[in-house]
Short mmCIF file of C-alpha atoms in Angstrom, two decimals:
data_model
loop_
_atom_site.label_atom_id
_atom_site.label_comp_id
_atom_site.label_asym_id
_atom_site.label_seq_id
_atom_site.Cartn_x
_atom_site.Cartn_y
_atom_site.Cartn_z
CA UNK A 1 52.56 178.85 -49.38
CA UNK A 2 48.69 178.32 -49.28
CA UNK A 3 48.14 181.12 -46.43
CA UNK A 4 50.94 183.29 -48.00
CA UNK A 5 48.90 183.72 -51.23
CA UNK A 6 45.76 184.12 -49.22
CA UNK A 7 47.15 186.88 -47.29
CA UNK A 8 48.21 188.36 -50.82
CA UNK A 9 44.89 187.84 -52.30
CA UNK A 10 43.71 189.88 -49.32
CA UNK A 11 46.29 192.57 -49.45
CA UNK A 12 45.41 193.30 -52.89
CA UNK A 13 41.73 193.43 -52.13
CA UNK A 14 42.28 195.41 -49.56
CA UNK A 15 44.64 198.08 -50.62
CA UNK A 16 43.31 197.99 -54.20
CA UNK A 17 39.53 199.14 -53.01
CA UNK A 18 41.17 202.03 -51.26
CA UNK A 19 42.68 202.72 -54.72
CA UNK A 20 39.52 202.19 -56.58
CA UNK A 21 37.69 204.82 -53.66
CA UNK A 22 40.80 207.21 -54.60
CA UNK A 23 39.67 206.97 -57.93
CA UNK A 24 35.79 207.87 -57.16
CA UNK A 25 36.49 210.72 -54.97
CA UNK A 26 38.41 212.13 -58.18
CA UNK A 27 35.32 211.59 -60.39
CA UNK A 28 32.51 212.10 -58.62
CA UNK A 29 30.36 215.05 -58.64
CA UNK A 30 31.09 217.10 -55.75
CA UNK A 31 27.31 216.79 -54.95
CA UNK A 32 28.48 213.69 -53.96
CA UNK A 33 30.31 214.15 -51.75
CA UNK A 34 28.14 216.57 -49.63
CA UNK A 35 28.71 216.41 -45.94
CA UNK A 36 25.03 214.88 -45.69
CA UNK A 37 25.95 212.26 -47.92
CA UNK A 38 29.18 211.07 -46.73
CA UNK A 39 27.76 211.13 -43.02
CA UNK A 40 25.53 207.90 -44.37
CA UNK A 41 28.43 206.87 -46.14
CA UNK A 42 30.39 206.16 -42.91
CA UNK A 43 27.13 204.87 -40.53
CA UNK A 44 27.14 202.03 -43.27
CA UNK A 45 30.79 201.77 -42.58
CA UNK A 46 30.93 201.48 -39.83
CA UNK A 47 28.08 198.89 -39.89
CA UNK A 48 30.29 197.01 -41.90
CA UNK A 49 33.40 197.51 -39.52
CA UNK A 50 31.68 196.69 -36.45
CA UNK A 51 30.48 193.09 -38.57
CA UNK A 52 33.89 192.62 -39.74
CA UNK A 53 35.51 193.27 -36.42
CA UNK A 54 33.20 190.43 -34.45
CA UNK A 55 33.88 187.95 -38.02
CA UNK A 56 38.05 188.46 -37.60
CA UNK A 57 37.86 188.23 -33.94
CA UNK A 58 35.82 184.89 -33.69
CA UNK A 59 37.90 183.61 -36.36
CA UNK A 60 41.55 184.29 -34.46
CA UNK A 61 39.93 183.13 -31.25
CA UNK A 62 38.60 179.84 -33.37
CA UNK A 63 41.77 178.74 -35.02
CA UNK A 64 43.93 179.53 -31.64
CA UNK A 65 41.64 176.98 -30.34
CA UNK A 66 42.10 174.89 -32.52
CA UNK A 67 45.82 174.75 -32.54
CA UNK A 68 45.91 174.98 -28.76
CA UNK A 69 43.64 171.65 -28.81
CA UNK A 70 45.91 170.09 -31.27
CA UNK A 71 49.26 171.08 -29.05
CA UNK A 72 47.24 169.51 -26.12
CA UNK A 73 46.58 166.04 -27.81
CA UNK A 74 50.30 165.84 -28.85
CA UNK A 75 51.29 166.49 -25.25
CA UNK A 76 48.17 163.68 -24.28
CA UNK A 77 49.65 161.07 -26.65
CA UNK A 78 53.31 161.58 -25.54
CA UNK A 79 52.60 161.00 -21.80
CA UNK A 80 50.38 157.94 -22.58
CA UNK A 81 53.03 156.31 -24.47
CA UNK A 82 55.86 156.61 -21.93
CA UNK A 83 52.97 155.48 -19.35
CA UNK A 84 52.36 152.42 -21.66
CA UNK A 85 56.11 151.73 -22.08
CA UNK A 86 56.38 152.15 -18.04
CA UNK A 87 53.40 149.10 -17.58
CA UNK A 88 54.48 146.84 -20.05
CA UNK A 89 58.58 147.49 -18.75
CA UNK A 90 56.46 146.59 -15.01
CA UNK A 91 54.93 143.11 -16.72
CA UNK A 92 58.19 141.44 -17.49
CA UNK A 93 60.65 140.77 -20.06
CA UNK A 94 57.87 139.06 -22.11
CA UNK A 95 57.12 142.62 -23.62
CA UNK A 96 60.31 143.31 -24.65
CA UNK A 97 59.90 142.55 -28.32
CA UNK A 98 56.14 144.64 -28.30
CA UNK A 99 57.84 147.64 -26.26
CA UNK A 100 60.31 147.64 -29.51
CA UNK A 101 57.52 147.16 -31.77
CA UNK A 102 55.74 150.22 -30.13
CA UNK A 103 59.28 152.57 -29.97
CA UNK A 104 59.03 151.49 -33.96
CA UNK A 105 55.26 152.58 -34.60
CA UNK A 106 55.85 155.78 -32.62
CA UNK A 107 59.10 156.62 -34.90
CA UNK A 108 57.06 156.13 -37.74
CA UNK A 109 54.08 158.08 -36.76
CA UNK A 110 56.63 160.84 -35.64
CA UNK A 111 58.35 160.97 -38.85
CA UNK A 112 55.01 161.21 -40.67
CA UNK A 113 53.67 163.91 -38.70
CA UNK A 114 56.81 166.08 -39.12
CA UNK A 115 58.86 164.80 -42.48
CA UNK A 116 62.36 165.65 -42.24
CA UNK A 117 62.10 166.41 -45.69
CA UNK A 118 59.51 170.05 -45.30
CA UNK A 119 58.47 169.63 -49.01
CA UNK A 120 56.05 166.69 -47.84
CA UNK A 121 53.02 166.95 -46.56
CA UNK A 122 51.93 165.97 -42.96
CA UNK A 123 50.16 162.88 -42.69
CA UNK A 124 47.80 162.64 -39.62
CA UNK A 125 45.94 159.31 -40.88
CA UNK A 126 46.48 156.60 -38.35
CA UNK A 127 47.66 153.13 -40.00
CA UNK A 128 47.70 149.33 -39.21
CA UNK A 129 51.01 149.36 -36.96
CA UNK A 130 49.63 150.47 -33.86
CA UNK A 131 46.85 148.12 -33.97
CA UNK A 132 49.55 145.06 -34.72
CA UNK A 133 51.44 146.28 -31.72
CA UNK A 134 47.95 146.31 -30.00
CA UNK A 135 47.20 142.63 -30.86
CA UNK A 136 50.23 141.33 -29.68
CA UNK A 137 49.66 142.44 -26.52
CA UNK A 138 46.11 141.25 -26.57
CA UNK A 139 47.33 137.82 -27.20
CA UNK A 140 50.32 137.66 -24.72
CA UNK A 141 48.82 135.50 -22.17
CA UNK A 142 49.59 136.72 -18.05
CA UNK A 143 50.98 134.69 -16.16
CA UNK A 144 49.35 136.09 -11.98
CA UNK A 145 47.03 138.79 -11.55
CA UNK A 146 49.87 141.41 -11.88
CA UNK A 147 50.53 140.91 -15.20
CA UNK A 148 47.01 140.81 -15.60
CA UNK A 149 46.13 144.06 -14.32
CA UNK A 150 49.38 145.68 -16.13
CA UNK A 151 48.09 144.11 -19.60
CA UNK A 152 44.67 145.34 -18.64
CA UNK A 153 46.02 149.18 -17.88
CA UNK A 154 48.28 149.12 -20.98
CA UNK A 155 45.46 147.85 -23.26
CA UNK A 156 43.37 150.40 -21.91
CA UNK A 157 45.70 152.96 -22.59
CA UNK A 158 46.36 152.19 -26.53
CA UNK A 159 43.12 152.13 -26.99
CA UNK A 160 42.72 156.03 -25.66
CA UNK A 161 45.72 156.43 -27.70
CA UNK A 162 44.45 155.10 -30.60
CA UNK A 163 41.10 157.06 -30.16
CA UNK A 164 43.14 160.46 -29.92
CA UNK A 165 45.48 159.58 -33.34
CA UNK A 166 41.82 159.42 -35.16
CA UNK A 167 40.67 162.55 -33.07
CA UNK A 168 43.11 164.13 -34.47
CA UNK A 169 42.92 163.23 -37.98
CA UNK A 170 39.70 164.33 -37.94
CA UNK A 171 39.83 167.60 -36.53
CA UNK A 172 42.37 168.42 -38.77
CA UNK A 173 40.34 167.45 -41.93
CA UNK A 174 37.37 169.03 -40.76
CA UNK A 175 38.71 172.29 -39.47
CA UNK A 176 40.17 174.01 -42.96
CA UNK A 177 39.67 177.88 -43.12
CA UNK A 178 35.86 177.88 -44.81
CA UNK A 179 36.30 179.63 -48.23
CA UNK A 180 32.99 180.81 -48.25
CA UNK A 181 33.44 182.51 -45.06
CA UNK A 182 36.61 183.47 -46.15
CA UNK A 183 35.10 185.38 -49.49
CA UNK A 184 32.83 187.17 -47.07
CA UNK A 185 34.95 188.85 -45.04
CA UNK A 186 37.78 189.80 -47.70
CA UNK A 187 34.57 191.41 -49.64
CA UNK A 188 33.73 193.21 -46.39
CA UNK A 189 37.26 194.39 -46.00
CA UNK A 190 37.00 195.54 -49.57
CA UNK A 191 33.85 197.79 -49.25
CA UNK A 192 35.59 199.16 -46.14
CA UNK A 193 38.67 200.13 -47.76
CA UNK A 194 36.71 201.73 -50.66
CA UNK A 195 35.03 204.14 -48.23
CA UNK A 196 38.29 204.55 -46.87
CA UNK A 197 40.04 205.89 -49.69
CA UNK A 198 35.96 207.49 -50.99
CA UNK A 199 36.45 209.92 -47.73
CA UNK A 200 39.55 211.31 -47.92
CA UNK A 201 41.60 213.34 -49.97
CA UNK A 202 44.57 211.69 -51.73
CA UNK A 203 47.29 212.70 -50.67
CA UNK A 204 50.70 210.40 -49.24
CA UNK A 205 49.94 210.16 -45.64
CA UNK A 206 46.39 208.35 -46.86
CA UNK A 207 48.37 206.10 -49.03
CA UNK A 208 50.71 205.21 -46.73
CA UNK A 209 48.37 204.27 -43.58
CA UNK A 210 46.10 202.26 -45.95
CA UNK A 211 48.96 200.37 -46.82
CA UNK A 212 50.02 199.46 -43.44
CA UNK A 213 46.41 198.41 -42.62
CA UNK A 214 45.94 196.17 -45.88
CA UNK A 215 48.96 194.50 -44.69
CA UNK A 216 47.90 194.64 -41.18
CA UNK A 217 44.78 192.99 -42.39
CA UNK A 218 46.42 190.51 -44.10
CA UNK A 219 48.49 189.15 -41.39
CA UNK A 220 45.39 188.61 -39.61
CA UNK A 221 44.16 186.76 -42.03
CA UNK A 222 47.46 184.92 -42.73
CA UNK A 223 48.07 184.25 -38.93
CA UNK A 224 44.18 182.41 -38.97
CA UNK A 225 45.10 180.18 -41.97
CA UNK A 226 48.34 179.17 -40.20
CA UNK A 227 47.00 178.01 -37.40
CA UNK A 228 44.60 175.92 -39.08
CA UNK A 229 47.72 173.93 -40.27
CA UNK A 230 49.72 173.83 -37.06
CA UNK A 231 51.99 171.06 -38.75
CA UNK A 232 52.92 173.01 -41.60
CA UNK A 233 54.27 176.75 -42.16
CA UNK A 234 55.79 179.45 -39.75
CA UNK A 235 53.74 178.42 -36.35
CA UNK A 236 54.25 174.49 -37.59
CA UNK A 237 54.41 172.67 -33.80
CA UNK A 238 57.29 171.33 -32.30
CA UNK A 239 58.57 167.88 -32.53
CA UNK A 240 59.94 167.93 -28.88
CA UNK A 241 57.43 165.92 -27.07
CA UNK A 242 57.45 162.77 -29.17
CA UNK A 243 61.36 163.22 -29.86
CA UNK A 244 61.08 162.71 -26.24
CA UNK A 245 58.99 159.92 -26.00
CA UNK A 246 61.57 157.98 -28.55
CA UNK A 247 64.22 158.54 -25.73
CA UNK A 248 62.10 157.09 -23.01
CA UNK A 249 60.45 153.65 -24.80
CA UNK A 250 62.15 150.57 -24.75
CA UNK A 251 64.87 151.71 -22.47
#
């Protein structure tokens, strides 16, 4: 809903400085409008385009990265839990009751992340179950050097997990779409629109390609917020690698 209204806010910015340069073009002297004149009139434009262009382009190419990062830790994660599960299954039946534990923590973590019910919000914040689960192994005491080196590798390997839940967390409350940044360019997009609709005559064909631009200018923009959030909206990330990961622990 947040990057549906944005994209709004932006569509009426847009479209509504072409209609505000419509209206100028009908009131202002013709002197004006002299071919001297408007020539300056688009250089500045196209100043303003070229700035634009380079703003909307680092800011797609930013928030793909962003999600692509995030879709790379979840896949991370998922193969260093079934690799946990795999070690501690290799030390001996004495894990059975932690391997449970951890198929427990992961369902919970999974559930907050993606809520059956979509009216919640995601919940990225590690908590204290994974680090229980990490004790307990800590304290189970091996028995030859096998075990040892298994309780050494799986140790090793919650504690990367660990590190990437908090990664994650982080990234995710540090990356929001910068409002700031975001006034500047929908004011840029405004002042190009009203030389848009400043240049040319009125007419229906003008009004109808602004309006596809304005709204292919906001799904730009709405596209960028999205992925931002890749656990929430229309590109929210798939489930499928830790759904998997519940199949494969504690069997």
């Amino acid at each position: 809903m947040h990057s549906v209204l944005i994209s709004l806010v932006v569509f009426g910015c847009t479209f509504g400085g072409a209609l505000f340069g419509m209206f100028l073009h009908s009131i202002l002297p013709k002197e004006h409008l002299q071919p001297g004149t408007t020539d300056v009139v688009k250089l500045a434009t196209g100043l303003v385009v070229t700035m634009t262009g380079l703003v909307l382009g680092m800011l797609v190419s930013s928030s793909l990265t962003f999600y692509n990062t995030q879709h790379r830790e979840i896949q991370d994660l998922s193969a260093k839990l079934i690799l946990t599960d795999r070690i501690l299954s290799e030390y001996g039946p004495e894990t059975r009751e932690i391997r449970s534990n951890l198929h427990d923590v992961v369902a919970i973590a999974a559930n907050r992340i993606w809520p059956e019910d979509r009216s919640l919000r995601t919940d990225l914040k590690p908590d204290h179950t994974f680090a229980n689960v990490y004790g307990e192994l800590q304290a189970l005491p091996p028995k030859n050097e096998q075990q040892r080196t298994n309780r050494a590798e799986a140790l090793g390997l919650m504690r990367a997990i660990y590190e990437t839940r908090w990664l994650m967390f982080v990234e995710s409350s540090g990356n929001a779409f910068s409002t700031p940044l975001l006034t500047i360019l929908v004011s840029w997009l405004t002042v190009i629109f009203i030389s848009f609709g400043l240049l040319a005559q009125r007419n229906a064909t003008l009004t109808g390609t602004l309006i596809v631009c304005s709204l292919a200018v906001s799904a730009a923009v709405f596209i960028i917020v999205e992925m931002y959030d890749p656990f929430e909206g229309l590109f929210r990330m798939s489930a499928t690698p830790m759904r998997s990961v519940l199949e494969q622990i504690g069997r």
